[in-house]
C-alpha cells in the first residue's frame, strides 16, 4: 500500500486582477496537520478550494501520493472530506436526516453509528428538531458529526471552530487529534489558531 | 531545502519526520457507498425535502390548471372548438408549468453547499444529477401527466383519448426535465436567472412541444399516435444519456 501524502507545488491563482495564491507550497505526511493562517481575504478558503479541485490554479499542482490530483479527481475526492465555512445542511430536515443523506452518499451508515456521532457532538437532545430552528453553533456541531463519520485520509477544514463555544472548540481539537493519531492528515484554515491540544501542527501563513 | 521565494511564508514538514505513531492503516477504512446507493439517497433526499415544503410542489400544478382552465373562458365554451385547441393548450401549459419549477432544481443545493459536497463525494456527479432530475420529474412531470387527462376531459375530449394523453405528457415531461436540468445548471451562478433560463431552455424544448402536441391531437382523434410518441421517446432517451453529463459539467463550472 502506498503511503498517503499531499504535496502542493508552487500554486498560483488569480481572482480577476488579484493574485490570491502566490506560489504556495508545502508537503504533508500521514499524521500531520497544517494550519493555514492569514487575515480575512488572504486566500485561505481559495487555497482549500484549490486543494480539493474546486478552483483551478493558473500554475502549480497538487499531488496526492505523488500523482497530480487532476488525473483522477474522483479517487482523490473519495480520499478527502471538505468542510466549508457553511455547514452543508438542509434547513427543512433534522440533523439526523441531514447526516443520513449527506454522509450516506459516501458511506454505508447504520443508525447506531449515526446516533453515536450525534451524541459525541452533543446533538442528541436536539437531533429531531429541524435545522432551521438551530443556532449557528449547533449547526456547526452537526457538521462536525458528519466529519467524525468520514474517516477518509485527508480532512480539509475551513474555519472549523467558527461559532463554537469553548467546549465546541475542544471538540474540534479532539476530532483532529484523533484523526491524526490514526494516520489521517488535516489542512485547516483557521483565523484564531487551532486548540492548543493539537500537536504536530505546522503553520502556513498567507500574506494578504 | 528552500524551494521558493515570494511573499508567502512556507512550511515544510518533512515527509520523513517521525509522525505521530500511526495506528493500523485500516483505521481509515469504512464501508463505502456505491454509485447506486448514492443516487438512491440523492433521489430520496429531494423527495423528502419536497414533502417538507409542499407549497413549492403545488405551484406548477396550480399554474397548469389555471392556464388550461382559463382558455374556455377567453375563447368560447363551445366544446367542438375547445377540443380542437386542447392539444396546444395542454402542451403550452405543461411546458410552462415544468419550466416554472426548474429554477428551484439546483438553487437551494448551490446555496447551502450540498452541490459542493456532491461534487467532492467521489461519487459520479453525473449519476447524482440524474437522480436529482428524476426527482424533479417525479415531483412535476408525473403530476402534470396525471392531471393532463382531467384537463383534457374538461375541454371536451373523449375519455378514450386518456391513455394516449397520459403517455405522451409523461414521456414528453421526461425530456423537458432533462433539457431543463442543463439550463438550470448553466444558470446557477447567476442572480435572478429565471429569464435567462427560459431563453436557454425554450428553444431546446420546442421539438418536445411539437411532437407532444401532435401525439395528443392524434389521441383525441382516435388515430394511431405511435410515430410522434416514438419521436418523443427518442428525445427522452437522448436526454437521459446526455443531459446528466452536461448538467454535471455545468455544475462543476459553477462551483469554481
PDB file of C-alpha atoms in Angstrom, chain A residues 75-183:
ATOM      1  CA  UNK A  75     -10.300   8.859  -6.492  1.00  0.00           C
ATOM      2  CA  UNK A  76      -8.819  11.900  -4.766  1.00  0.00           C
ATOM      3  CA  UNK A  77     -12.271  13.098  -3.721  1.00  0.00           C
ATOM      4  CA  UNK A  78     -13.019   9.684  -2.255  1.00  0.00           C
ATOM      5  CA  UNK A  79      -9.961  10.189  -0.048  1.00  0.00           C
ATOM      6  CA  UNK A  80     -10.908  13.621   1.266  1.00  0.00           C
ATOM      7  CA  UNK A  81     -13.575  15.345   3.287  1.00  0.00           C
ATOM      8  CA  UNK A  82     -14.112  19.069   2.807  1.00  0.00           C
ATOM      9  CA  UNK A  83     -15.992  21.183   5.298  1.00  0.00           C
ATOM     10  CA  UNK A  84     -16.711  24.704   4.120  1.00  0.00           C
ATOM     11  CA  UNK A  85     -17.470  27.571   6.458  1.00  0.00           C
ATOM     12  CA  UNK A  86     -21.180  26.944   5.970  1.00  0.00           C
ATOM     13  CA  UNK A  87     -22.412  23.577   7.166  1.00  0.00           C
ATOM     14  CA  UNK A  88     -23.959  21.760   4.168  1.00  0.00           C
ATOM     15  CA  UNK A  89     -27.284  21.209   5.898  1.00  0.00           C
ATOM     16  CA  UNK A  90     -30.882  21.431   4.736  1.00  0.00           C
ATOM     17  CA  UNK A  91     -32.916  23.768   6.926  1.00  0.00           C
ATOM     18  CA  UNK A  92     -36.079  21.700   6.485  1.00  0.00           C
ATOM     19  CA  UNK A  93     -34.560  18.432   7.657  1.00  0.00           C
ATOM     20  CA  UNK A  94     -33.457  17.378  11.128  1.00  0.00           C
ATOM     21  CA  UNK A  95     -29.763  16.837  11.956  1.00  0.00           C
ATOM     22  CA  UNK A  96     -30.302  13.097  11.851  1.00  0.00           C
ATOM     23  CA  UNK A  97     -31.928  13.199   8.412  1.00  0.00           C
ATOM     24  CA  UNK A  98     -29.286  15.580   7.134  1.00  0.00           C
ATOM     25  CA  UNK A  99     -26.467  13.262   8.127  1.00  0.00           C
ATOM     26  CA  UNK A 100     -28.346  10.246   6.805  1.00  0.00           C
ATOM     27  CA  UNK A 101     -28.393  11.751   3.305  1.00  0.00           C
ATOM     28  CA  UNK A 102     -25.182  13.778   3.300  1.00  0.00           C
ATOM     29  CA  UNK A 103     -22.909  11.090   4.727  1.00  0.00           C
ATOM     30  CA  UNK A 104     -24.928   8.193   3.329  1.00  0.00           C
ATOM     31  CA  UNK A 105     -23.988   9.264  -0.184  1.00  0.00           C
ATOM     32  CA  UNK A 106     -20.367   8.486   0.674  1.00  0.00           C
ATOM     33  CA  UNK A 107     -20.522   5.562   3.053  1.00  0.00           C
ATOM     34  CA  UNK A 108     -22.819   2.924   4.417  1.00  0.00           C
ATOM     35  CA  UNK A 109     -24.076   4.048   7.741  1.00  0.00           C
ATOM     36  CA  UNK A 110     -26.140   2.343  10.378  1.00  0.00           C
ATOM     37  CA  UNK A 111     -28.398   4.073  12.855  1.00  0.00           C
ATOM     38  CA  UNK A 112     -26.176   3.260  15.825  1.00  0.00           C
ATOM     39  CA  UNK A 113     -23.136   4.952  14.266  1.00  0.00           C
ATOM     40  CA  UNK A 114     -25.229   7.963  13.371  1.00  0.00           C
ATOM     41  CA  UNK A 115     -26.635   8.230  16.872  1.00  0.00           C
ATOM     42  CA  UNK A 116     -23.155   7.834  18.379  1.00  0.00           C
ATOM     43  CA  UNK A 117     -21.795  10.660  16.225  1.00  0.00           C
ATOM     44  CA  UNK A 118     -24.669  12.939  17.168  1.00  0.00           C
ATOM     45  CA  UNK A 119     -24.163  12.145  20.852  1.00  0.00           C
ATOM     46  CA  UNK A 120     -20.473  12.799  20.568  1.00  0.00           C
ATOM     47  CA  UNK A 121     -21.017  16.379  19.379  1.00  0.00           C
ATOM     48  CA  UNK A 122     -23.728  16.902  21.980  1.00  0.00           C
ATOM     49  CA  UNK A 123     -26.535  16.943  19.431  1.00  0.00           C
ATOM     50  CA  UNK A 124     -28.590  14.036  20.764  1.00  0.00           C
ATOM     51  CA  UNK A 125     -31.027  16.315  22.573  1.00  0.00           C
ATOM     52  CA  UNK A 126     -31.962  18.296  19.506  1.00  0.00           C
ATOM     53  CA  UNK A 127     -31.325  15.723  16.798  1.00  0.00           C
ATOM     54  CA  UNK A 128     -35.034  15.620  15.894  1.00  0.00           C
ATOM     55  CA  UNK A 129     -35.501  19.369  15.510  1.00  0.00           C
ATOM     56  CA  UNK A 130     -35.456  20.986  12.095  1.00  0.00           C
ATOM     57  CA  UNK A 131     -32.117  22.595  11.356  1.00  0.00           C
ATOM     58  CA  UNK A 132     -33.807  25.965  10.716  1.00  0.00           C
ATOM     59  CA  UNK A 133     -34.522  26.180  14.448  1.00  0.00           C
ATOM     60  CA  UNK A 134     -30.893  25.576  15.443  1.00  0.00           C
ATOM     61  CA  UNK A 135     -28.247  28.157  16.252  1.00  0.00           C
ATOM     62  CA  UNK A 136     -25.139  28.655  14.124  1.00  0.00           C
ATOM     63  CA  UNK A 137     -23.033  26.834  16.730  1.00  0.00           C
ATOM     64  CA  UNK A 138     -25.427  23.909  16.810  1.00  0.00           C
ATOM     65  CA  UNK A 139     -25.312  23.643  13.012  1.00  0.00           C
ATOM     66  CA  UNK A 140     -21.539  23.634  13.144  1.00  0.00           C
ATOM     67  CA  UNK A 141     -21.704  20.774  15.644  1.00  0.00           C
ATOM     68  CA  UNK A 142     -23.887  18.779  13.270  1.00  0.00           C
ATOM     69  CA  UNK A 143     -21.325  19.379  10.530  1.00  0.00           C
ATOM     70  CA  UNK A 144     -18.632  18.082  12.893  1.00  0.00           C
ATOM     71  CA  UNK A 145     -20.696  14.955  13.495  1.00  0.00           C
ATOM     72  CA  UNK A 146     -20.638  14.438   9.732  1.00  0.00           C
ATOM     73  CA  UNK A 147     -16.880  14.868   9.711  1.00  0.00           C
ATOM     74  CA  UNK A 148     -16.486  12.344  12.525  1.00  0.00           C
ATOM     75  CA  UNK A 149     -18.328   9.824  10.353  1.00  0.00           C
ATOM     76  CA  UNK A 150     -15.880  10.282   7.465  1.00  0.00           C
ATOM     77  CA  UNK A 151     -12.507   8.810   8.430  1.00  0.00           C
ATOM     78  CA  UNK A 152     -11.009   9.486   4.997  1.00  0.00           C
ATOM     79  CA  UNK A 153      -7.244  10.168   4.876  1.00  0.00           C
ATOM     80  CA  UNK A 154      -7.446  13.911   4.245  1.00  0.00           C
ATOM     81  CA  UNK A 155      -9.608  16.451   6.015  1.00  0.00           C
ATOM     82  CA  UNK A 156      -9.849  19.968   4.591  1.00  0.00           C
ATOM     83  CA  UNK A 157     -11.472  22.223   7.150  1.00  0.00           C
ATOM     84  CA  UNK A 158     -12.424  25.835   6.594  1.00  0.00           C
ATOM     85  CA  UNK A 159     -12.664  27.654   9.926  1.00  0.00           C
ATOM     86  CA  UNK A 160     -13.786  24.567  11.848  1.00  0.00           C
ATOM     87  CA  UNK A 161     -14.152  26.442  15.127  1.00  0.00           C
ATOM     88  CA  UNK A 162     -16.370  29.339  13.980  1.00  0.00           C
ATOM     89  CA  UNK A 163     -19.457  29.924  16.103  1.00  0.00           C
ATOM     90  CA  UNK A 164     -18.404  27.311  18.623  1.00  0.00           C
ATOM     91  CA  UNK A 165     -18.158  27.761  22.382  1.00  0.00           C
ATOM     92  CA  UNK A 166     -15.087  26.696  24.374  1.00  0.00           C
ATOM     93  CA  UNK A 167     -16.294  23.110  24.681  1.00  0.00           C
ATOM     94  CA  UNK A 168     -17.030  23.063  20.971  1.00  0.00           C
ATOM     95  CA  UNK A 169     -13.508  24.241  20.137  1.00  0.00           C
ATOM     96  CA  UNK A 170     -12.118  21.480  22.341  1.00  0.00           C
ATOM     97  CA  UNK A 171     -14.284  19.040  20.423  1.00  0.00           C
ATOM     98  CA  UNK A 172     -12.688  20.201  17.171  1.00  0.00           C
ATOM     99  CA  UNK A 173      -9.280  19.668  18.797  1.00  0.00           C
ATOM    100  CA  UNK A 174     -10.253  16.166  19.903  1.00  0.00           C
ATOM    101  CA  UNK A 175     -11.540  15.227  16.470  1.00  0.00           C
ATOM    102  CA  UNK A 176      -8.381  16.485  14.763  1.00  0.00           C
ATOM    103  CA  UNK A 177      -6.111  14.767  17.300  1.00  0.00           C
ATOM    104  CA  UNK A 178      -7.955  11.519  16.896  1.00  0.00           C
ATOM    105  CA  UNK A 179      -7.749  11.805  13.123  1.00  0.00           C
ATOM    106  CA  UNK A 180      -4.000  12.461  13.203  1.00  0.00           C
ATOM    107  CA  UNK A 181      -3.362   9.572  15.564  1.00  0.00           C
ATOM    108  CA  UNK A 182      -4.999   7.112  13.193  1.00  0.00           C
ATOM    109  CA  UNK A 183      -2.778   8.358  10.386  1.00  0.00           C
TER     110      UNK A 183
END
